[in-house]
Coordinates of C-alpha atoms in Angstrom, one line a residue:
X198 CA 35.8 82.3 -22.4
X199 CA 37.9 79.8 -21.4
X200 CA 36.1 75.9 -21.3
X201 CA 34.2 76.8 -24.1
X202 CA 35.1 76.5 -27.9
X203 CA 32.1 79.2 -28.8
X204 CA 33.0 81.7 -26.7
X205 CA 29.6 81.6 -25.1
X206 CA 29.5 81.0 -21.0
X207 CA 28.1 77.2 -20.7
X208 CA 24.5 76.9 -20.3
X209 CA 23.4 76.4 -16.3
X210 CA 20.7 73.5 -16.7
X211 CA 17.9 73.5 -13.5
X212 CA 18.4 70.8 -11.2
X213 CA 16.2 67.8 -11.8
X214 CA 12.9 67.8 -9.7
X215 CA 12.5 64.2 -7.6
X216 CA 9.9 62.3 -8.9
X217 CA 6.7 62.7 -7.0
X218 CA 6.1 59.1 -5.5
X219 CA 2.9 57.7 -6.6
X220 CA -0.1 56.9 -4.5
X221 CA 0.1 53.1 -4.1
X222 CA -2.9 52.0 -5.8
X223 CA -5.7 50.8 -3.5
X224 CA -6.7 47.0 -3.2
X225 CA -9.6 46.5 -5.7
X226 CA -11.6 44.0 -3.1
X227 CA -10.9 46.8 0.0
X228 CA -12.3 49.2 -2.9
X229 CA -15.2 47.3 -3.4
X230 CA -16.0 46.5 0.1
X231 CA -15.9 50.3 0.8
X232 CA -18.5 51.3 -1.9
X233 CA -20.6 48.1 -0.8
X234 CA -20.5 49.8 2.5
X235 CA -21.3 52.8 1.5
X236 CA -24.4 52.0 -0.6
X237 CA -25.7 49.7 2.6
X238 CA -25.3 52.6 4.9
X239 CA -27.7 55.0 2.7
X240 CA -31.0 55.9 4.1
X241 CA -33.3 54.2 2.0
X242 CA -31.0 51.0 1.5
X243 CA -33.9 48.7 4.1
X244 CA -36.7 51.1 1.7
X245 CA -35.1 49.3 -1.2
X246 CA -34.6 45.9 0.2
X247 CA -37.5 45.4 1.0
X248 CA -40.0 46.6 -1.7
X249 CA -37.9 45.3 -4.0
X250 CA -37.2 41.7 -2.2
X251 CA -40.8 41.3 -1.8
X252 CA -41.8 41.9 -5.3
X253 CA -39.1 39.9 -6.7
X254 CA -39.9 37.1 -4.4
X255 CA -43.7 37.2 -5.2
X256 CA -43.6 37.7 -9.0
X257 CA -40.6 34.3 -9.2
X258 CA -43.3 32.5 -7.4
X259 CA -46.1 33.5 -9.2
X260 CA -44.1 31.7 -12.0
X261 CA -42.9 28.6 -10.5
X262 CA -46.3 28.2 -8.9
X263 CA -47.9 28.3 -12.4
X264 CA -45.1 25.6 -13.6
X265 CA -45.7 23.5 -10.4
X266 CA -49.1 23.6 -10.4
X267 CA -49.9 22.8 -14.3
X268 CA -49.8 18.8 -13.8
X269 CA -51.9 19.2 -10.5
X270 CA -54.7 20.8 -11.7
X271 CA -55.1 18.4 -14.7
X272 CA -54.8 15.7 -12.6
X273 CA -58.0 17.2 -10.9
X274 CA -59.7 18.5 -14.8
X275 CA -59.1 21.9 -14.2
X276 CA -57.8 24.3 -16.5
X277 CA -53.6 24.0 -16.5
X278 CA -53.6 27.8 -15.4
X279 CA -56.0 27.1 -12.7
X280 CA -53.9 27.5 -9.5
X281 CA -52.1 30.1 -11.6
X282 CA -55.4 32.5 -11.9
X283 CA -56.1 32.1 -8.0
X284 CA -52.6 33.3 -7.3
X285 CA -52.7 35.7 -9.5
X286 CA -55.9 37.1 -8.1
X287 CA -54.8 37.0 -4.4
X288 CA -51.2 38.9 -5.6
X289 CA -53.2 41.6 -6.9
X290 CA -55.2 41.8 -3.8
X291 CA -52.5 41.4 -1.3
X292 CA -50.4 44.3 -3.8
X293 CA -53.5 46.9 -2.6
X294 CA -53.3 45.8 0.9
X295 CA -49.2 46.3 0.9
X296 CA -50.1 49.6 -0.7
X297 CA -52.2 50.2 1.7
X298 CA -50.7 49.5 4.7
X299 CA -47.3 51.5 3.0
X300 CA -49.0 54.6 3.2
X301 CA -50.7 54.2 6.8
X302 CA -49.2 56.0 9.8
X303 CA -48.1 54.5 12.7
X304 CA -50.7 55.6 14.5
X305 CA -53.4 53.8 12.1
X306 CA -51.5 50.6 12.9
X307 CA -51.7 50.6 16.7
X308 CA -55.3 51.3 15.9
X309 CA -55.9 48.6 13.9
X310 CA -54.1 45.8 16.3
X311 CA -57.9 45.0 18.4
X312 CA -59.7 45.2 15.6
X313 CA -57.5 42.5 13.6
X314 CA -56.5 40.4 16.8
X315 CA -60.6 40.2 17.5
X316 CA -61.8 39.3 13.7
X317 CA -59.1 36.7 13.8
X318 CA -60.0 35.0 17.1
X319 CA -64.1 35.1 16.0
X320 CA -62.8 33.7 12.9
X321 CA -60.8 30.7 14.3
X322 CA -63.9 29.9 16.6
X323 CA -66.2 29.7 13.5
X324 CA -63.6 27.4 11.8
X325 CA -64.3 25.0 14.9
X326 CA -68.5 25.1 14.2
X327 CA -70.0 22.2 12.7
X328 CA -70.8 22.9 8.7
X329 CA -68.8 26.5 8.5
X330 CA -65.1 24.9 8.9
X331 CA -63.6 22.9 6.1
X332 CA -61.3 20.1 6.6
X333 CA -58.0 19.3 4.6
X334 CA -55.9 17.2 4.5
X335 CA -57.1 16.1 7.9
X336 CA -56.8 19.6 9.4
X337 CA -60.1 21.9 10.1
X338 CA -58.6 25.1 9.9
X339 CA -60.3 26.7 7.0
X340 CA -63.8 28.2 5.8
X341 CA -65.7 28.2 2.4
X342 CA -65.9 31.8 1.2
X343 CA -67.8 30.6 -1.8
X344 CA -67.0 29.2 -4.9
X345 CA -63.6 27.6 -4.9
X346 CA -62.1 30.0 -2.4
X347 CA -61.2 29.3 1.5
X348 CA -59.8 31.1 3.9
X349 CA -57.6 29.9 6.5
X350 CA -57.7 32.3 9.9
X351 CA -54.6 31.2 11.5
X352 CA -52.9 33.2 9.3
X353 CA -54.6 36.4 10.0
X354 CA -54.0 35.4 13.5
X355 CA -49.2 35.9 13.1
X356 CA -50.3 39.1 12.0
X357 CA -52.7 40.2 14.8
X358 CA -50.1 38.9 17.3
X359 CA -47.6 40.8 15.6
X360 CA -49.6 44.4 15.7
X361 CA -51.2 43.8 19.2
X362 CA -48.2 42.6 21.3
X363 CA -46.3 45.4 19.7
X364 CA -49.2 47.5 20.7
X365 CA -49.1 46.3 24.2
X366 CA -45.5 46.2 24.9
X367 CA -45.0 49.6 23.2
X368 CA -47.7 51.2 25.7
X369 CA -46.1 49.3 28.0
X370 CA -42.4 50.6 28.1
X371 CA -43.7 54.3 27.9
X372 CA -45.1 53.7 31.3
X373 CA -41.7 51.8 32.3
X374 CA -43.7 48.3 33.8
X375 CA -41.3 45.8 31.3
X376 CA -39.2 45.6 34.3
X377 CA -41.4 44.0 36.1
X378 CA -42.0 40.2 34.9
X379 CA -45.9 40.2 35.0
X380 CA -46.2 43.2 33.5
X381 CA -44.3 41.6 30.5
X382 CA -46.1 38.0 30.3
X383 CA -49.4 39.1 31.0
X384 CA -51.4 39.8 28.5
X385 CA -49.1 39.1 26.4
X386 CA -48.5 35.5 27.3
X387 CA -51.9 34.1 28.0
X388 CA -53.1 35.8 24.8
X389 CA -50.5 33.9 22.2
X390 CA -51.5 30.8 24.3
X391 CA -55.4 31.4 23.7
X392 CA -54.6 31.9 19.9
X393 CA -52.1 28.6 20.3
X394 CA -54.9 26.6 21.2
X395 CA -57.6 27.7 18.5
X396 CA -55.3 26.7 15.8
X397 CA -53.9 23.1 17.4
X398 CA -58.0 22.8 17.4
X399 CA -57.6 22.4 13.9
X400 CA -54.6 20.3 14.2
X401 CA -52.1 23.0 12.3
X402 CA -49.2 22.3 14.4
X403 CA -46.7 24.0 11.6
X404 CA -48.7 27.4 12.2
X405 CA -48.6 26.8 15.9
X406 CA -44.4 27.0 15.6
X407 CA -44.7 30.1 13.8
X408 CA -47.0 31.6 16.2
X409 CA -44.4 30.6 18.8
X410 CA -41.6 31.8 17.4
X411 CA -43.1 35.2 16.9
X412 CA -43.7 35.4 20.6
X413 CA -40.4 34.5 21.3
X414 CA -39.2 37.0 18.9
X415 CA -41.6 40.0 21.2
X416 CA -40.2 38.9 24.6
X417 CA -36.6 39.1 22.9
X418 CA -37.1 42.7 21.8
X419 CA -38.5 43.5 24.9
X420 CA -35.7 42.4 26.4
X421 CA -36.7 39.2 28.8
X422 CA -34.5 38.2 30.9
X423 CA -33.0 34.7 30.8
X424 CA -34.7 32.5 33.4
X425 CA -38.3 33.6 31.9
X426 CA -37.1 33.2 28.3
X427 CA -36.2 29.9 29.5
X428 CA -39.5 29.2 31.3
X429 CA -41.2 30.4 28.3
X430 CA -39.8 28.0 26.2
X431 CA -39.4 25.2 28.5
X432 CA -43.3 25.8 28.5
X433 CA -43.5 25.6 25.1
X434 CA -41.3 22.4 24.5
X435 CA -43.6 20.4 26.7
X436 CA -46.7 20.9 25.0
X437 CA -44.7 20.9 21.7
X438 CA -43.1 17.8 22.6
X439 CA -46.6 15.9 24.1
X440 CA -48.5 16.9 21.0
X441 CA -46.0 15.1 19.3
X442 CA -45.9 12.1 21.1
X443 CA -49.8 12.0 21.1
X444 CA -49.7 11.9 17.5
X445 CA -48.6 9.1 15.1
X446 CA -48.5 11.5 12.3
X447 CA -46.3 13.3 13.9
X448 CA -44.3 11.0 14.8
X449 CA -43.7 9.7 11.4
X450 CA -42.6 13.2 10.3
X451 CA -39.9 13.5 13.3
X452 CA -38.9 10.1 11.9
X453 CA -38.5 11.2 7.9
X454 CA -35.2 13.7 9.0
X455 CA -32.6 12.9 6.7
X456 CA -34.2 9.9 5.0
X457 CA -33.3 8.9 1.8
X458 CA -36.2 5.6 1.5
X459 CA -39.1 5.9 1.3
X460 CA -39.1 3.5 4.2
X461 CA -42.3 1.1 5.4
X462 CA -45.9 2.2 4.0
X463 CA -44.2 5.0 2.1
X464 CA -43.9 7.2 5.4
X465 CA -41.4 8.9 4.3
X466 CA -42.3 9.8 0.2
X467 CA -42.9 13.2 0.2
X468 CA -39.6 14.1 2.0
X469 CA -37.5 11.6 -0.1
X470 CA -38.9 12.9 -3.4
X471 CA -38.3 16.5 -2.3
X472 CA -35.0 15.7 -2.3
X473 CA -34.9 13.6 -5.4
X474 CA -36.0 16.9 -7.3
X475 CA -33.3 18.4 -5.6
X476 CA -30.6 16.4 -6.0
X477 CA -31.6 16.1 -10.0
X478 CA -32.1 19.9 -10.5
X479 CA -28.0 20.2 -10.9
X480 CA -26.5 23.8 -10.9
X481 CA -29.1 25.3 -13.5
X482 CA -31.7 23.3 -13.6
X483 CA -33.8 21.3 -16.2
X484 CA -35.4 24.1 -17.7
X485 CA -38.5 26.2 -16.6
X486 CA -41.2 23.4 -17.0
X487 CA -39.3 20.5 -17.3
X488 CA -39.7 18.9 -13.9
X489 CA -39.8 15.3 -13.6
X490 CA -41.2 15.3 -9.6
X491 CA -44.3 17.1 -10.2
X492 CA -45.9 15.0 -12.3
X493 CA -47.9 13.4 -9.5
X494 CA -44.2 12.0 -7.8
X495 CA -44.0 14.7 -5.0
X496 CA -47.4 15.7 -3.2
X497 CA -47.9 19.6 -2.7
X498 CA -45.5 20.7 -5.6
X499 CA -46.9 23.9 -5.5
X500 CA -47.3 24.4 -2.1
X501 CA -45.5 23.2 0.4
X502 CA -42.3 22.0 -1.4
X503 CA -42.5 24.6 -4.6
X504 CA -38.7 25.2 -3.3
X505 CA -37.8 21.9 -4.7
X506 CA -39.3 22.1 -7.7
X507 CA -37.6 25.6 -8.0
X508 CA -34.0 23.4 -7.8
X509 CA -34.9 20.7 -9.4
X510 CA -36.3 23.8 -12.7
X511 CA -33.5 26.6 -11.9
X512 CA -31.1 24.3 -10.0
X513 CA -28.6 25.6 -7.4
X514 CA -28.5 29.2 -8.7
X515 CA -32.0 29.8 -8.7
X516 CA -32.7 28.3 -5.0
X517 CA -29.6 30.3 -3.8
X518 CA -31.3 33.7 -5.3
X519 CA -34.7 33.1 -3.8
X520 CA -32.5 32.4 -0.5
X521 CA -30.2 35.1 -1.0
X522 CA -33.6 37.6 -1.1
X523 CA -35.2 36.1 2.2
X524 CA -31.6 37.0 3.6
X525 CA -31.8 40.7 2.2
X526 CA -35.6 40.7 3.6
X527 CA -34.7 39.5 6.7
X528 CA -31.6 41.8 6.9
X529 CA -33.3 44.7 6.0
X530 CA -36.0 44.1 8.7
X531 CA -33.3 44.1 11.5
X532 CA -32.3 47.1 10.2
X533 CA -35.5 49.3 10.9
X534 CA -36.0 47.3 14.0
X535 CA -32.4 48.5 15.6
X536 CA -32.6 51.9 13.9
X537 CA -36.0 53.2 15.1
X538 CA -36.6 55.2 18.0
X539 CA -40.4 54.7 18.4
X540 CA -41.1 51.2 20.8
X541 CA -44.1 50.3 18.7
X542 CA -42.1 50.0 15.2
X543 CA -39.4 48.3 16.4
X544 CA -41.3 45.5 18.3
X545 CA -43.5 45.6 14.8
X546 CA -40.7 44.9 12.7
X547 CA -38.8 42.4 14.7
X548 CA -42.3 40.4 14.8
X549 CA -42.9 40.4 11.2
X550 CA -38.9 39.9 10.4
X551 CA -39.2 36.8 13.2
X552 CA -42.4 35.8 11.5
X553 CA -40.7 35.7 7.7
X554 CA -37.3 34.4 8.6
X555 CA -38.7 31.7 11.0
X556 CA -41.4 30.4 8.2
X557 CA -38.8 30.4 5.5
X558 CA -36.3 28.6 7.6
X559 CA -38.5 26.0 8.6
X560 CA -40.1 25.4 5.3
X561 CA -36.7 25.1 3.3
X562 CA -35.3 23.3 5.9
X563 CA -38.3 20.5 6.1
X564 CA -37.7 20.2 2.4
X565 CA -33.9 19.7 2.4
X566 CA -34.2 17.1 5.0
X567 CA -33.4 18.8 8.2
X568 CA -36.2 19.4 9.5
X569 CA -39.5 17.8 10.3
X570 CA -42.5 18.3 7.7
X571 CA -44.2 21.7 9.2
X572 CA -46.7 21.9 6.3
X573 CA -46.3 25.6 6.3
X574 CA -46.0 27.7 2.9
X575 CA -42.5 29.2 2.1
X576 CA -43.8 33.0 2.0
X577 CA -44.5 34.9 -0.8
X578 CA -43.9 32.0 -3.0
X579 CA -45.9 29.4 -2.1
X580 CA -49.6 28.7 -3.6
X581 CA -52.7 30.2 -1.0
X582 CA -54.0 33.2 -1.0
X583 CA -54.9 33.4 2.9
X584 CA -50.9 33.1 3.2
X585 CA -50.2 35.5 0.9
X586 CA -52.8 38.5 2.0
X587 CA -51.7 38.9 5.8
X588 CA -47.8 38.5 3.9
X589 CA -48.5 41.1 2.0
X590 CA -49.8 43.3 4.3
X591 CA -47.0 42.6 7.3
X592 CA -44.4 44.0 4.0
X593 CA -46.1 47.0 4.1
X594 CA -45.9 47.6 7.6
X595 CA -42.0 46.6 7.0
X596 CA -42.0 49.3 4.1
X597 CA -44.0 51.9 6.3
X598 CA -41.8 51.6 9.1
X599 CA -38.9 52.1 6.5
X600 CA -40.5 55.6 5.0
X601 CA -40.7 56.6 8.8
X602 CA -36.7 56.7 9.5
X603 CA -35.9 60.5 9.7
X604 CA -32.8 60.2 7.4
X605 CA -35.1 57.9 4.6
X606 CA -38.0 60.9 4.9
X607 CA -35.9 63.5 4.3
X608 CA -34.1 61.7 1.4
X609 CA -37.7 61.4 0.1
X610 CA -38.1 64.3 0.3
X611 CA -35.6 65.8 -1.6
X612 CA -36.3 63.4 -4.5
X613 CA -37.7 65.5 -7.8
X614 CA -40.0 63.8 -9.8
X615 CA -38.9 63.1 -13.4
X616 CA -41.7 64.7 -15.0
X617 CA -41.0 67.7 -12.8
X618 CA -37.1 67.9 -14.1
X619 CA -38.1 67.1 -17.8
X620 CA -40.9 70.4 -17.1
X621 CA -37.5 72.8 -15.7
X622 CA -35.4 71.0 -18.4
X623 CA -37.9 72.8 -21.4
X624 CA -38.1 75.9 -19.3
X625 CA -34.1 76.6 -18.9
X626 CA -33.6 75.5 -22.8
X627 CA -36.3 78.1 -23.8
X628 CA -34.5 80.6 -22.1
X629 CA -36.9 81.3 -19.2
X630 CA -36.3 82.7 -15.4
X631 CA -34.9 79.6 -13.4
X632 CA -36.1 82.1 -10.4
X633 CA -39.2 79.8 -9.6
X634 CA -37.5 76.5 -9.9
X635 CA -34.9 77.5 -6.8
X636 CA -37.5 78.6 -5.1
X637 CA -39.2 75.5 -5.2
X638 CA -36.0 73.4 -4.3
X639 CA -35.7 76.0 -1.3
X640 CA -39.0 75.1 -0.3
X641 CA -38.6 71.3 -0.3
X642 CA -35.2 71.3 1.7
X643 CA -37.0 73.5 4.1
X644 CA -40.1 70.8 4.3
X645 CA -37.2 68.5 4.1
X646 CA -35.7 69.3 7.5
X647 CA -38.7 69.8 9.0
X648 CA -39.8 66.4 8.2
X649 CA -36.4 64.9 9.0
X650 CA -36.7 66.6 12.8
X651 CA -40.3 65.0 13.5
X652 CA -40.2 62.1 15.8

């Protein structure tokens, strides 16, 4: 054949396929941000947050109030592990009562908002009867419980406030009366101002804020409208601001913002050395144990300013983890708040969220230097047991109200527990009928739905 020296016809070759284009390959932060999104968007993401927040919280200040505490209660010839024990003692309790009040329905809840609201306000009167209240540091807020154990009642009261105005404006919007402005200041109103004036009795005027700011936080949710937020508040700033003036300790404490002397008579030592054992603490810290400031320098070490000791021991990284877990609380408590249908839980959660975030912002912020000395205990870290109990407690209401999402209960509900798969896993390796395990699947997705359609 002619053009080829064989005498075989040439060979037709297949026309070369294009090349596929590739996919371009996706940005590795986008692709992060994506899956972060994802994982925050799953149903029991707030369920998560907030057990596990909580716990972490508690058990890192279990610690640092044991190292805090050690040179205290020496000072004082106790045992080093003193302060520890009584911690210890009131986490365990307060871990029952968060149990407990996980496992509660709603229902139990609202029925338990008089009965709290009443004990605390007969407690806070007692505190005020001559040989039953206690007096420290110059305040009378407290009672002997025998032994070496007090109990302070103004902090029983945030969480009474908390479960009866979400009671009361719950009950409230199902008969439609928050439009009208009485209907949504009274009881509400004169009741927080009844429970105000019990604990400035006592002269607590850092409990007071809280107690204020967790009203605030109610008439928010319930959606006050401006001029009587502002009258509300204007209110409030006038008392706040005579009660101030009226008082030369207080005074003295609006005068320590941002000081770095000690200043005349030593006013301003506490908030100075705070932020000495901050300043010294570097990015990691001196060690666990090795703080200079608590050996009798800064006053309240393991109360009031344990977050200093915490930077001055863990340094920057280990004060920006215990803040980076109030934000997660604090974020996950919105979270059920806004997703919740039922009037009760939301106004619930946005109290006890308001109640956290505000006492966590105003203790860290007193002992950076930014704001005045509130004496309140940073929550769930701080030494005190009557702190710590109602705390505890409020979490569980937080972690209650998370169970009760429709999308997080019927995610429960399709959980397996792992003895129950290890059980199937022997049964399908010896051979036997897998018949009753789908059946049993079938019957949990059924309960499953069920669940998930209950509101």
């Amino acid at each position: 054949m002619p053009g080829s020296r064989t005498g075989r016809p040439p060979v037709q070759r297949a026309p070369r396929r294009p090349l596929a284009a590739r996919p371009p390959h996706d940005n590795p932060v986008r692709t992060f941000y994506v899956r972060v999104r994802k994982a925050w968007d799953r149903p029991l993401t707030a369920y998560y947050l907030i057990l596990g927040g909580s716990l972490l919280i508690t058990v890192l200040g279990l610690v640092m109030v044991y190292s805090a505490s050690q040179i205290t209660a020496l000072q004082l010839s106790l045992p080093g592990s003193y302060f520890f024990q009584k911690q210890f003692l009131a986490a365990c309790i307060g871990g029952v009562l968060m149990l407990a009040a996980s496992r509660m329905p709603v229902r139990l809840h609202r029925a338990l908002a008089y009965p709290i609201l009443a004990g605390s306000v007969f407690l806070m009167i007692l505190v005020q009867v001559p040989g039953i209240g206690v007096a420290v540091n110059g305040n009378q807020n407290w009672i002997s419980v025998g032994g070496p154990f007090q109990l302070q009642p103004s902090e029983f009261g945030k969480l009474a406030l908390v479960l009866w105005g979400a009671d009361l404006l719950a009950r409230k919007q199902d008969k439609r009366l928050l439009t009208q402005w009485k209907h949504m200041l009274v009881p509400l109103v004169p009741v927080a101002f009844m429970l105000l004036g019990l604990i400035m009795l006592g002269g607590d005027m850092g409990t007071a804020i809280i107690l204020t700011a967790i009203l605030f936080g109610l008439l928010w949710l319930a959606g006050a409208p401006t001029r009587l937020f502002a009258g509300v508040l204007s209110i409030a700033l006038t008392l706040g601001f005579i009660l101030i003036k009226t008082s030369p300790n207080r005074m003295a404490r609006l005068a320590c913002i941002g000081a770095t002397d000690p200043g005349p008579n030593d006013q301003c030592w506490q908030a100075v050395h705070g932020i000495y054992a901050l300043a010294s603490g570097g990015l990691f810290g001196s060690g666990l144990g090795a703080s200079v400031e608590k050996w009798g320098q800064l006053p309240e070490a393991h109360t009031d300013f344990i977050f200093a000791i915490t930077g001055e021991e863990l340094g920057l990284a280990g004060t920006l983890s215990v803040l980076a877990l109030f934000a997660a609380l604090g974020y996950a408590g919105i979270r059920v708040a806004g997703r919740t249908e039922d009037p009760f839980v939301r106004y619930a959660a946005g109290g006890v969220t308001t109640w956290i975030t505000a006492q966590a912002v105003i203790n860290v912020g007193a002992v950076l230097g930014l704001l005045p000395i509130a004496g309140v205990p940073l929550p769930l870290f701080s030494y005190g047991g009557s702190a710590l109990l109602p705390t505890m407690f409020a979490i569980g209401l937080l972690i209650a109200f998370a169970r009760e999402d429709p999308a997080a209960r019927a995610a429960l509900a399709m959980r397996q527990p792992r003895f129950g798969r290890k059980r199937a896993a022997v049964r399908g390796s010896a051979g036997e009928n897998a018949g009753p395990r789908r059946w049993n699947t079938m019957r949990r997705r059924a309960s499953a739905a069920r669940s998930s359609g209950e509101r």
